[in-house]
Amino acid sequence: MDLLLVLNLTALLTLATLSTPIIFPLLSENLKNTPTTITNTVKTSFLISLIPMTIYIYSGTESLISLWEWKFIMNFKIPISLKMDLYSLTFFPIALFVSWSILQFATWYMASDPYITKFFTYLLFFLIAMLILIVANNLFVLFIGWEGVGIMSFLLISWWHGRAEANTAALQAVLYNRVGDVGLILCMAWLASTMNTWEIQQLSSPSQTPMLPLLGLILAAAGKSAQFGLHPWLPAAMEGPTPVSALLHSSTMVVAGIFLLIRTHPLFNNNQTALTLCLCLGAISTLFAATCALTQNDIKKIIAFSTSSQLGLMMVTIGLNLPQLAFLHISTHAFFKAMLFLCSGSIIHSLNGEQDIRKMGGLQKMLPTTTSCLTIGNLALMGTPFLAGFYSKDQIIESLSTSYLNSWALVLTLLATSFTAVYTIRMTVLVQSGFTRIPPLAPINENNPAVTSPITRLAMGSIVAGFLITSFILPPKTPPMTMPLSIKITALTVTALGIILALELSKVAQTLILTKQTPLSNFSTSLGYFNPLMHRFNTTQSLKGGQNIASHLIDLSWYKLLGPEGLANLQTLAAKTMTTFHSGLIKAYLGSFALSILIILISTH
Amino acid sequence: MAAPGALRRQRGRGRAALPASPARRGRGRAAPGAMAAYLTHQQKVLRLYKKSLRHLESWCIHRDKYRYFAVLLRDRFDKNKDLKDMVKATELLKAGEEEFWASQHPQPYIFPDSPGGTSYERYELYKIPEWSLDFWHPSEKAMYPDYFAKREQWKKLQRESWEREIKQLQEETPADGPRTEALPPARKEGHLPPMWWHHVTRPREQPM
């Protein structure tokens, strides 16, 4: 049996199965979509995608499919080529598993929505664009997927477009992603002009790659993966419904930037400056996001900042020149982050739309399955040994501690790890434990299997995914094996310190001391003052500058000063100088005659 | 920090003190319980009290701690409730507002359906006006025969009573504009209240 043929066929069949709910309604009037059919399609797609993954794991078969070539100029090839390697074949089943669970959850969450089928179709479009991005072998196909996920993100965040904040958030997402796209297009242009190719295979250069394309790629990743500087859109994107937050803004879309850096990793290999830039940018992002998450009171915003922090950690891993470890973290993170969002969605719907953790409490007895899975997800997020997050997070911190790179980045990352523990425990304590503060008459129930089975399925994934992936897929180079015990348990120690700190703070919160605003807490609450500073300052300066150019430069300068008014000024200047000579005295005029006769006599001699 | 008589119920009325409106009838006269142009001192103090209680609730997450500090806050207000000197009362109110501003919570708890909340205006896009029912296809209208059978009669009733409603509103509104947003009831036998169609055909708050 030709394994390569089966691999190619099943991989293409996965993509084809996903596009059937889009194509079939166009072919016939009778074939209408329903949310259930779309969920079942994604489930079938997931089961099919397990086949190529199994083939890859057991035989190491990779493949490259070239479908069609856009012969648009003679000397530049743009093939539509797809690469089935470790990254795409492993991420396909993970993304499809997570999407299947989220779509099943969304059949309950969005049940009261009149346009639920349109919602599911949007999610399906997003999924297809994401998978195109994952499986792309050249930057052209990747760009198609990149823009596709950006557009679907816009449409899905502004799903309830009657809300002003949802529209603002969607615009924010599009604009920040656009800033990142500038970097990607810059890199594509440089590659097209210098290396005459957009294929990932042909990207490695023997000597040091110049900084320009790498800066472009880092900008693209910063825009899409919400690194510091281009991060505000991710917390704002929580305006969308919870299934959107779970699918796009935690597991799949936001990792597209990191995935781009993983794919174009050969370019980064030999440029240490770019790697250090990634490292520092990731370290700042992870600490900043973790700081902001400490004082948030909206459960979705806490999880959004947690996502932003983990994305910073992935960027740190890229900066350590370990793309496969970053991919491992992407895979394990997808499971527990999606589950955290689904649990929060279940809690929100049960409390009739309440998202503030100050009005939740004691839900452990009322929503046992949801809160148990929330606990499992939080433990996995913190890197509890032998859950999913441990395998990737612990390895990242070990590699960071034992590398001879920036120790400032290490300190920031460790601080962010302890903050992760702090806000996670805070969220757990306020949501699940203690006496309840929920409004009465809340429709709390977990009776619907459409709620409990996705969450429990993802919980199983959060527990075993890390173990399974690391058992079957070996790292390309040996990770550091020997280190002092104190370095080995660094991650565990800082997490434990964070847990202890959080428990002490929650005890303090119950004593009769009235808290006040402090500068640090204000910094954290107002998200580092970044949003008003950037959004107001940049826009007012640009608009004022534009107004000045339009009115002063064009109207005043070009049309007036260099045209009629300027000429008139010059002429009045000349006229004013001349009038001083018109004194009316005959002697002056006789003198001027004499002067001119003298000049003529001298010049003709 | 509080004002005189603010938290004491007024005798004879079932609710807090109201601005004294001159005795006039109809839309130009503010009915008991309506809003006037200026707030009284009592209203300002009560608003400060409620604001500070809500922000206290945002700070003190656990209910027992909140109840402790809420009782202390109420006591602070109650200590000055019998103050008769309006100058001093206004100074206390101003100091109270400044203290509130300094110690407010940066992310106060906002109810989900209130302005600024997470599900405010969420279902606005599903609220379509009732005249779109006239544009339904006959096959769709056949799905609700009893409603559409009576609909024409209701529309005829609305057309007939419109003139009377407008006439009543024009008579009752004073020359420089209405004093309040509240609509008056129907005054004569057999008349319908003004703008009843607008109220009856308003969209539902949450979609089905």
mmCIF file of N, CA and C in Angstrom, chain A residues 142-187:
data_model
loop_
_atom_site.group_PDB
_atom_site.id
_atom_site.type_symbol
_atom_site.label_atom_id
_atom_site.label_comp_id
_atom_site.label_asym_id
_atom_site.label_seq_id
_atom_site.Cartn_x
_atom_site.Cartn_y
_atom_site.Cartn_z
ATOM 1 N N LEU A 142 -0.211 30.904 2.038
ATOM 2 C CA LEU A 142 -0.303 31.309 3.443
ATOM 3 C C LEU A 142 -0.976 32.654 3.563
ATOM 4 N N PHE A 143 -0.689 33.574 2.650
ATOM 5 C CA PHE A 143 -1.292 34.895 2.706
ATOM 6 C C PHE A 143 -2.790 34.826 2.482
ATOM 7 N N ILE A 144 -3.201 33.900 1.577
ATOM 8 C CA ILE A 144 -4.644 33.727 1.363
ATOM 9 C C ILE A 144 -5.309 33.313 2.676
ATOM 10 N N GLY A 145 -4.705 32.315 3.333
ATOM 11 C CA GLY A 145 -5.265 31.884 4.615
ATOM 12 C C GLY A 145 -5.197 32.986 5.668
ATOM 13 N N TRP A 146 -4.107 33.728 5.689
ATOM 14 C CA TRP A 146 -3.878 34.792 6.658
ATOM 15 C C TRP A 146 -4.975 35.838 6.576
ATOM 16 N N GLU A 147 -5.221 36.317 5.339
ATOM 17 C CA GLU A 147 -6.258 37.327 5.163
ATOM 18 C C GLU A 147 -7.639 36.749 5.446
ATOM 19 N N GLY A 148 -7.821 35.461 5.048
ATOM 20 C CA GLY A 148 -9.115 34.823 5.306
ATOM 21 C C GLY A 148 -9.452 34.803 6.783
ATOM 22 N N VAL A 149 -8.489 34.404 7.618
ATOM 23 C CA VAL A 149 -8.795 34.375 9.052
ATOM 24 C C VAL A 149 -8.992 35.780 9.582
ATOM 25 N N GLY A 150 -8.296 36.769 9.022
ATOM 26 C CA GLY A 150 -8.495 38.143 9.477
ATOM 27 C C GLY A 150 -9.908 38.639 9.190
ATOM 28 N N ILE A 151 -10.383 38.354 7.965
ATOM 29 C CA ILE A 151 -11.730 38.797 7.595
ATOM 30 C C ILE A 151 -12.785 38.093 8.445
ATOM 31 N N MET A 152 -12.624 36.785 8.620
ATOM 32 C CA MET A 152 -13.642 36.065 9.407
ATOM 33 C C MET A 152 -13.610 36.509 10.854
ATOM 34 N N SER A 153 -12.422 36.866 11.345
ATOM 35 C CA SER A 153 -12.339 37.390 12.699
ATOM 36 C C SER A 153 -13.161 38.665 12.815
ATOM 37 N N PHE A 154 -13.022 39.565 11.811
ATOM 38 C CA PHE A 154 -13.804 40.797 11.808
ATOM 39 C C PHE A 154 -15.302 40.505 11.830
ATOM 40 N N LEU A 155 -15.734 39.596 10.938
ATOM 41 C CA LEU A 155 -17.175 39.322 10.840
ATOM 42 C C LEU A 155 -17.711 38.671 12.101
ATOM 43 N N LEU A 156 -16.875 37.835 12.730
ATOM 44 C CA LEU A 156 -17.380 37.111 13.899
ATOM 45 C C LEU A 156 -17.337 37.951 15.160
ATOM 46 N N ILE A 157 -16.326 38.836 15.306
ATOM 47 C CA ILE A 157 -16.298 39.684 16.500
ATOM 48 C C ILE A 157 -17.496 40.616 16.483
ATOM 49 N N SER A 158 -17.839 41.138 15.298
ATOM 50 C CA SER A 158 -18.979 42.058 15.209
ATOM 51 C C SER A 158 -20.252 41.290 14.883
ATOM 52 N N TRP A 159 -20.392 40.085 15.456
ATOM 53 C CA TRP A 159 -21.594 39.290 15.192
ATOM 54 C C TRP A 159 -22.833 40.022 15.683
ATOM 55 N N TRP A 160 -22.745 40.589 16.907
ATOM 56 C CA TRP A 160 -23.871 41.380 17.397
ATOM 57 C C TRP A 160 -23.585 42.826 17.038
ATOM 58 N N HIS A 161 -23.769 43.167 15.776
ATOM 59 C CA HIS A 161 -23.289 44.462 15.333
ATOM 60 C C HIS A 161 -24.183 45.609 15.762
ATOM 61 N N GLY A 162 -25.219 45.309 16.567
ATOM 62 C CA GLY A 162 -25.989 46.405 17.141
ATOM 63 C C GLY A 162 -25.249 47.097 18.271
ATOM 64 N N ARG A 163 -24.246 46.451 18.798
ATOM 65 C CA ARG A 163 -23.479 46.992 19.919
ATOM 66 C C ARG A 163 -22.348 47.845 19.391
ATOM 67 N N ALA A 164 -22.209 49.037 19.939
ATOM 68 C CA ALA A 164 -21.131 49.897 19.445
ATOM 69 C C ALA A 164 -19.763 49.331 19.780
ATOM 70 N N GLU A 165 -19.642 48.737 20.979
ATOM 71 C CA GLU A 165 -18.329 48.229 21.366
ATOM 72 C C GLU A 165 -17.887 47.071 20.500
ATOM 73 N N ALA A 166 -18.852 46.270 20.022
ATOM 74 C CA ALA A 166 -18.480 45.133 19.175
ATOM 75 C C ALA A 166 -17.918 45.626 17.855
ATOM 76 N N ASN A 167 -18.540 46.669 17.286
ATOM 77 C CA ASN A 167 -18.033 47.213 16.027
ATOM 78 C C ASN A 167 -16.654 47.818 16.205
ATOM 79 N N THR A 168 -16.471 48.540 17.320
ATOM 80 C CA THR A 168 -15.151 49.120 17.576
ATOM 81 C C THR A 168 -14.110 48.035 17.715
ATOM 82 N N ALA A 169 -14.474 46.969 18.437
ATOM 83 C CA ALA A 169 -13.510 45.891 18.652
ATOM 84 C C ALA A 169 -13.138 45.216 17.339
ATOM 85 N N ALA A 170 -14.138 45.019 16.464
ATOM 86 C CA ALA A 170 -13.849 44.373 15.182
ATOM 87 C C ALA A 170 -12.933 45.247 14.341
ATOM 88 N N LEU A 171 -13.189 46.562 14.357
ATOM 89 C CA LEU A 171 -12.323 47.472 13.605
ATOM 90 C C LEU A 171 -10.907 47.457 14.160
ATOM 91 N N GLN A 172 -10.838 47.399 15.508
ATOM 92 C CA GLN A 172 -9.518 47.346 16.124
ATOM 93 C C GLN A 172 -8.760 46.116 15.666
ATOM 94 N N ALA A 173 -9.467 44.967 15.631
ATOM 95 C CA ALA A 173 -8.813 43.729 15.215
ATOM 96 C C ALA A 173 -8.287 43.852 13.790
ATOM 97 N N VAL A 174 -9.147 44.379 12.900
ATOM 98 C CA VAL A 174 -8.746 44.490 11.502
ATOM 99 C C VAL A 174 -7.567 45.443 11.347
ATOM 100 N N LEU A 175 -7.602 46.594 12.052
ATOM 101 C CA LEU A 175 -6.542 47.577 11.864
ATOM 102 C C LEU A 175 -5.204 47.070 12.399
ATOM 103 N N TYR A 176 -5.232 46.463 13.589
ATOM 104 C CA TYR A 176 -3.973 45.959 14.120
ATOM 105 C C TYR A 176 -3.431 44.830 13.262
ATOM 106 N N ASN A 177 -4.327 43.959 12.764
ATOM 107 C CA ASN A 177 -3.843 42.903 11.881
ATOM 108 C C ASN A 177 -3.284 43.473 10.590
ATOM 109 N N ARG A 178 -3.872 44.586 10.126
ATOM 110 C CA ARG A 178 -3.392 45.198 8.894
ATOM 111 C C ARG A 178 -1.972 45.736 9.067
ATOM 112 N N VAL A 179 -1.729 46.325 10.251
ATOM 113 C CA VAL A 179 -0.372 46.807 10.513
ATOM 114 C C VAL A 179 0.613 45.653 10.432
ATOM 115 N N GLY A 180 0.207 44.497 10.967
ATOM 116 C CA GLY A 180 1.066 43.329 10.868
ATOM 117 C C GLY A 180 1.216 42.843 9.444
ATOM 118 N N ASP A 181 0.133 42.943 8.661
ATOM 119 C CA ASP A 181 0.191 42.479 7.272
ATOM 120 C C ASP A 181 1.220 43.253 6.464
ATOM 121 N N VAL A 182 1.425 44.521 6.848
ATOM 122 C CA VAL A 182 2.446 45.307 6.141
ATOM 123 C C VAL A 182 3.783 44.594 6.223
ATOM 124 N N GLY A 183 4.078 44.052 7.411
ATOM 125 C CA GLY A 183 5.337 43.331 7.581
ATOM 126 C C GLY A 183 5.408 42.096 6.705
ATOM 127 N N LEU A 184 4.265 41.376 6.636
ATOM 128 C CA LEU A 184 4.273 40.142 5.842
ATOM 129 C C LEU A 184 4.467 40.457 4.364
ATOM 130 N N ILE A 185 3.796 41.504 3.903
ATOM 131 C CA ILE A 185 3.911 41.844 2.483
ATOM 132 C C ILE A 185 5.318 42.343 2.178
ATOM 133 N N LEU A 186 5.907 43.063 3.156
ATOM 134 C CA LEU A 186 7.283 43.513 2.969
ATOM 135 C C LEU A 186 8.208 42.324 2.792
ATOM 136 N N CYS A 187 8.026 41.333 3.651
ATOM 137 C CA CYS A 187 8.881 40.145 3.549
ATOM 138 C C CYS A 187 8.657 39.431 2.229
#
